[in-house]
Short mmCIF file of C-alpha atoms in Angstrom, two decimals:
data_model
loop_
_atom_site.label_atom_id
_atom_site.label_comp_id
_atom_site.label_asym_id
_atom_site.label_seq_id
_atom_site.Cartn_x
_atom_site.Cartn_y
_atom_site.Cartn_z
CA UNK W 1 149.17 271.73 217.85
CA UNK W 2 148.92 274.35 220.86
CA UNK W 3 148.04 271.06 222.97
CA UNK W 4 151.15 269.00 221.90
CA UNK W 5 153.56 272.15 222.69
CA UNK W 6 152.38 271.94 225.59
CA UNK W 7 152.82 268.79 226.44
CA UNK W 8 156.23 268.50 224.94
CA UNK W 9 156.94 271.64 227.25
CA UNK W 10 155.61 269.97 230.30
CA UNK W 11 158.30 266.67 229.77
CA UNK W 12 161.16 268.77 229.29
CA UNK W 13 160.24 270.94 232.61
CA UNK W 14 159.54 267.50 234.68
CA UNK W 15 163.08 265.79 232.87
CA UNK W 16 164.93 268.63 233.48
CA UNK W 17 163.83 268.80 237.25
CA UNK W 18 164.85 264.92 237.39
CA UNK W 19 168.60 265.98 236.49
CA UNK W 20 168.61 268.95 238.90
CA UNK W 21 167.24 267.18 241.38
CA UNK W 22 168.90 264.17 241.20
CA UNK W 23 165.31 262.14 241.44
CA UNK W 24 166.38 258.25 242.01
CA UNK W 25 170.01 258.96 240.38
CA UNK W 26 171.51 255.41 239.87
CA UNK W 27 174.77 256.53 237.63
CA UNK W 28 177.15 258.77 238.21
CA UNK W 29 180.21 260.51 236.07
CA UNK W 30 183.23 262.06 237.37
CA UNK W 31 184.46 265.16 234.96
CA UNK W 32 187.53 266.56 236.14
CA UNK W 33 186.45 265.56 240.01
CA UNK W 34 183.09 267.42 239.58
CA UNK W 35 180.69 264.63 239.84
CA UNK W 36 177.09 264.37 237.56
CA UNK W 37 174.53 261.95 238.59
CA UNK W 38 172.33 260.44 235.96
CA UNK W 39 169.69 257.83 235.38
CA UNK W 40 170.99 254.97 232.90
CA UNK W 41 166.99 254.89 231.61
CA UNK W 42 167.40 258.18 229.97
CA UNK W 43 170.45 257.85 229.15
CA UNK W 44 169.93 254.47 226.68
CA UNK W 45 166.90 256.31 225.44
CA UNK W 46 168.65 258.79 224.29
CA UNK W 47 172.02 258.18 224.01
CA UNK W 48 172.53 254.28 224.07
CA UNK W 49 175.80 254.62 222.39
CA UNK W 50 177.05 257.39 224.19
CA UNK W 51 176.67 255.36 227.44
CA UNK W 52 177.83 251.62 227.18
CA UNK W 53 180.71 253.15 225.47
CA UNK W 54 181.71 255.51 228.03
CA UNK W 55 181.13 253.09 230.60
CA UNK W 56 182.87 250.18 228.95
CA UNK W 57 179.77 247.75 229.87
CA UNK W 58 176.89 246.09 228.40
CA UNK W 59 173.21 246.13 229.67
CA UNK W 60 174.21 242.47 230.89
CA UNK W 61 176.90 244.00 233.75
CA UNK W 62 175.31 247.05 234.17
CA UNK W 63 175.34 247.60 237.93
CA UNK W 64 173.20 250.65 239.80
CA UNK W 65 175.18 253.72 241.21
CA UNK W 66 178.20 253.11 239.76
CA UNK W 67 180.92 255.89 238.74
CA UNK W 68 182.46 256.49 235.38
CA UNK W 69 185.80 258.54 235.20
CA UNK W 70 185.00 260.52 231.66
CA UNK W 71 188.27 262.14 229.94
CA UNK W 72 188.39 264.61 227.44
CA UNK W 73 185.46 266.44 228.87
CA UNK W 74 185.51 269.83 230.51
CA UNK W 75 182.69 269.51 233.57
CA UNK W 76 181.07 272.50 231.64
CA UNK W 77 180.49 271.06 228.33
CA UNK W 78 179.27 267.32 229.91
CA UNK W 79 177.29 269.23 231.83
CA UNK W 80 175.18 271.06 228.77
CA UNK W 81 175.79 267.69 226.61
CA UNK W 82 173.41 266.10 229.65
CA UNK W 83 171.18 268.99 229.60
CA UNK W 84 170.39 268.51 225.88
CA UNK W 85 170.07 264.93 225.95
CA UNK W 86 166.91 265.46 228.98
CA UNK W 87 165.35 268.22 227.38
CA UNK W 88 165.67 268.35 223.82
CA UNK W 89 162.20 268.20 221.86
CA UNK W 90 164.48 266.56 218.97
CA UNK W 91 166.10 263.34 217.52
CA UNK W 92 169.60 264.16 219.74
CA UNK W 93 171.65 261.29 217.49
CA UNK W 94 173.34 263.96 215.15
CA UNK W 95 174.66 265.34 219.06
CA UNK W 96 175.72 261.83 220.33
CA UNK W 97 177.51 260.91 217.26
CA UNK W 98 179.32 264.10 217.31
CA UNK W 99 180.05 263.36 221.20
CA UNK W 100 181.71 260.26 220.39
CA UNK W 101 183.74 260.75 217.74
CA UNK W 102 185.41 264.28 219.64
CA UNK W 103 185.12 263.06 223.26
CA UNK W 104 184.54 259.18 223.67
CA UNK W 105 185.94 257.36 220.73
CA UNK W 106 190.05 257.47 219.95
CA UNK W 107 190.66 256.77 216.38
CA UNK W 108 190.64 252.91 215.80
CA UNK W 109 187.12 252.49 218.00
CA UNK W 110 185.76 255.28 215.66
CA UNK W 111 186.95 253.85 212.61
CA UNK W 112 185.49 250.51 213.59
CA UNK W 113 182.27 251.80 215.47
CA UNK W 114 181.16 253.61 211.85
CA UNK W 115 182.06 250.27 209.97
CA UNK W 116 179.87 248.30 212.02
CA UNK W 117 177.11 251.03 212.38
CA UNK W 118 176.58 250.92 209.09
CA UNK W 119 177.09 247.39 208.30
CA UNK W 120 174.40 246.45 210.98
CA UNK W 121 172.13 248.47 208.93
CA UNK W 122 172.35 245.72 206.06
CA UNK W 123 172.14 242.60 208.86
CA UNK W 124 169.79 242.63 211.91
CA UNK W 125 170.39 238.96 212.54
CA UNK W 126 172.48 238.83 215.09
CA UNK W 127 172.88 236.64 217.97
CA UNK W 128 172.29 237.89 221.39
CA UNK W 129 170.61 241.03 220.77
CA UNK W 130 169.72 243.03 223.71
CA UNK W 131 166.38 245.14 223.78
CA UNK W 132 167.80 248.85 224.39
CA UNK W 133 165.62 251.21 221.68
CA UNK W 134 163.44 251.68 218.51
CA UNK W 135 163.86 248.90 215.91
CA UNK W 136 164.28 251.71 213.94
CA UNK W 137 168.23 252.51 215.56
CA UNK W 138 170.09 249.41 214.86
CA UNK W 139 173.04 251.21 217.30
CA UNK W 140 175.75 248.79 217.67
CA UNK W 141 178.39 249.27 221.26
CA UNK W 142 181.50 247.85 221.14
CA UNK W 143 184.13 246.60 223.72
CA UNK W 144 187.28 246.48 223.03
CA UNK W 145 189.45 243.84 225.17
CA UNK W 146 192.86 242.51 223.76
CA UNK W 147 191.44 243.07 220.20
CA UNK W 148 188.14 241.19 220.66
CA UNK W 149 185.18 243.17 219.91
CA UNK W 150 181.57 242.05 221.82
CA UNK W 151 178.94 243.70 219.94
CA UNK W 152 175.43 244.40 221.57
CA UNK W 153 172.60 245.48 219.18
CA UNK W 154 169.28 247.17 219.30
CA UNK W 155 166.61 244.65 219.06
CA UNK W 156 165.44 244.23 215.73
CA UNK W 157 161.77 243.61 214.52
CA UNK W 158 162.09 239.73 213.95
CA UNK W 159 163.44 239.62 217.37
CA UNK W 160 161.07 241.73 219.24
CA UNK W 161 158.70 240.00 219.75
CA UNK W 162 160.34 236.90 220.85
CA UNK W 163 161.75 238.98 223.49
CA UNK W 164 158.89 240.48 224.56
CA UNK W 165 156.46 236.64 224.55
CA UNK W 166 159.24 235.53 226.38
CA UNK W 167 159.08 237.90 229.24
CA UNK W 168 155.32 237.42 229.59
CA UNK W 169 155.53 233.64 229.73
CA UNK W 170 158.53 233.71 232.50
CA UNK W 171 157.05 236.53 234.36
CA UNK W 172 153.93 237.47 233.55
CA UNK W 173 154.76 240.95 232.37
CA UNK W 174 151.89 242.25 230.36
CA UNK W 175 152.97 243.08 226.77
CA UNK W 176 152.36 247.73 226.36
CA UNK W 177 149.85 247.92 223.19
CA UNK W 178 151.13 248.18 219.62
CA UNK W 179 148.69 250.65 219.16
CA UNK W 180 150.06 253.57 217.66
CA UNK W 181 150.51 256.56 220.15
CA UNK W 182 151.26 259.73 219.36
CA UNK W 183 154.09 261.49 221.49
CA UNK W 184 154.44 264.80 221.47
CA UNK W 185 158.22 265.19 220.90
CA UNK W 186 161.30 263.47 219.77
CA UNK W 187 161.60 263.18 223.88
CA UNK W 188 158.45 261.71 224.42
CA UNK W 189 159.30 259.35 221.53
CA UNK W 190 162.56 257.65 223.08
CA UNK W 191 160.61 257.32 226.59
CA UNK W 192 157.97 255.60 225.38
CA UNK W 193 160.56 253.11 223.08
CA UNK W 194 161.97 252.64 226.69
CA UNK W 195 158.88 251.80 227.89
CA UNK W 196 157.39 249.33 224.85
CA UNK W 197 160.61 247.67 225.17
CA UNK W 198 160.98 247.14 228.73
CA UNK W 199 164.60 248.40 229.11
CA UNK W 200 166.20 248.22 232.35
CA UNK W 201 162.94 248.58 234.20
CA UNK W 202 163.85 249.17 238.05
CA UNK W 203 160.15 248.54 239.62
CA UNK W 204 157.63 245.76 238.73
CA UNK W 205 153.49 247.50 239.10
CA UNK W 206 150.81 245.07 239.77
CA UNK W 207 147.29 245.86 238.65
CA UNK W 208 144.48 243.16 239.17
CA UNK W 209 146.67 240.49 238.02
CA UNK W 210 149.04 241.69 235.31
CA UNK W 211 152.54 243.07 236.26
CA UNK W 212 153.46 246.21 233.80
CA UNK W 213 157.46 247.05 234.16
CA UNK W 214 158.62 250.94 234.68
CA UNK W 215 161.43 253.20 235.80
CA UNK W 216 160.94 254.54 239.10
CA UNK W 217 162.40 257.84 238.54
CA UNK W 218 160.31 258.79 235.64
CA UNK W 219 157.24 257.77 237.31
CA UNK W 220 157.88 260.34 240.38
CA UNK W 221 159.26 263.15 237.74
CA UNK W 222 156.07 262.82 235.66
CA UNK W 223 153.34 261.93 238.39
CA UNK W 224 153.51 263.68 242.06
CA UNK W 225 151.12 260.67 243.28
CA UNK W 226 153.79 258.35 242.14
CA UNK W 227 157.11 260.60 243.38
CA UNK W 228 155.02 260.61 246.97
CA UNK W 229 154.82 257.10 246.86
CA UNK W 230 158.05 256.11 245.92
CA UNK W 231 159.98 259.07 247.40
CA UNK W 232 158.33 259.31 251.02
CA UNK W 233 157.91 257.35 253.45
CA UNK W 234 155.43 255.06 252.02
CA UNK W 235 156.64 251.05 252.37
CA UNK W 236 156.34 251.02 248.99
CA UNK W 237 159.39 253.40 248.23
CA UNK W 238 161.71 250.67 249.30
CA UNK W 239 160.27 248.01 247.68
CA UNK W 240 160.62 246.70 244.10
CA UNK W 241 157.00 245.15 243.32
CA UNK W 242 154.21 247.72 244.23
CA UNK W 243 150.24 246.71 244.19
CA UNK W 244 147.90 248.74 242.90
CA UNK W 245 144.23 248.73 243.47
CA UNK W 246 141.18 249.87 241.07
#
């Protein structure tokens, strides 16, 4: 138990230094002109509604170092609803939900956005799902355009690992185990959903054949062998496909 505090201490230290630091930023939100950068990995790990709402866009259009205007936020308060969402030990739905209904949502997307939350519970098959979390969060984002809604969906379990076979078989990606692995935290949890499901990866490791996909700015806040490689002046910190040997 003393181990896994530990641990869970140790990946809210290195996520909270990736905020403050601004490590590989690749999103950014304006509050009242004070501007927040962010990394759109943590944020659908944690948040996945919170974001393609506020940003109006799906994983499909998702573009890197954009800005987001956010109203109905005071720079203080977005700034502790970030710090909770890289550091909390816990589940931070309960806060996201709450987020979007006060800050994000007006009244008709939040009437809507619960009626299809909940109905999507009761039918995962849906077309065009898009791999963003657990198959246990069947989230659903909404964008509303001259009354026409576009839904984008968690992945489900039936469609998991179609999505997954298919990105070995274009690209070779190798698949992470199924095996079991026991995180430390509700943190640790949603990062390594990221990871299993190969969301929004932004740098493509080779090892001795087999191509594993990652986030670059987790790597460097979690590994200093990894932040010197990618951060420095090391060729490969410009480059998208890294080799590794042994």
């Amino acid at each position: 138990q003393r181990l896994k505090e530990m641990v869970a201490e140790q990946l809210r230290q290195d996520l909270g230094r990736l905020l403050k630091e601004e490590i590989h930023a690749d999103v950014t939100f304006c509050v009242s002109h004070t501007l927040f950068r962010a990394h759109k990995a943590v944020l659908l790990a944690r948040v996945p509604d919170f974001f393609l709402y506020s940003t109006g866009k799906q994983l499909s259009n998702l573009k890197d170092h954009e800005t987001f205007n956010l109203e109905n936020f005071e720079p203080s308060e977005f700034k502790t609803f970030l710090e909770v969402v890289y550091s909390s030990d816990k589940n931070v739905r309960e806060i996201e939900e709450e987020t979007l209904k006060k800050r994000v949502l007006d009244p008709r997307q939040r009437q809507k956005h619960e009626s299809l939350a909940s109905g999507s519970l009761q039918n995962t098959q849906i077309s065009g799902v898009k791999c963003i979390g657990s198959d246990k969060r069947t989230f659903v984002n909404q964008h509303f355009r001259d009354g026409a809604i576009e839904r984008e969906v968690v992945c489900s379990p039936d469609t998991e690992d179609e999505i997954l076979e298919a990105s070995d078989a274009e690209g070779n990606v190798t698949k992470p185990g199924n095996s079991e692995l026991e995180t430390a935290s509700g943190l640790g949890e949603d990062l390594m959903m990221l990871y299993k499901k190969c969301c929004c990866p932004d740098i493509n490791i080779w090892i001795e054949g087999n191509q594993f996909q990652a986030h670059r700015a987790i790597l460097c806040a979690r590994s200093s062998y990894f932040a010197a490689m990618l951060s420095g002046s090391w060729a490969e910190s410009s480059q998208e496909h890294i080799t590794l040997q042994g």
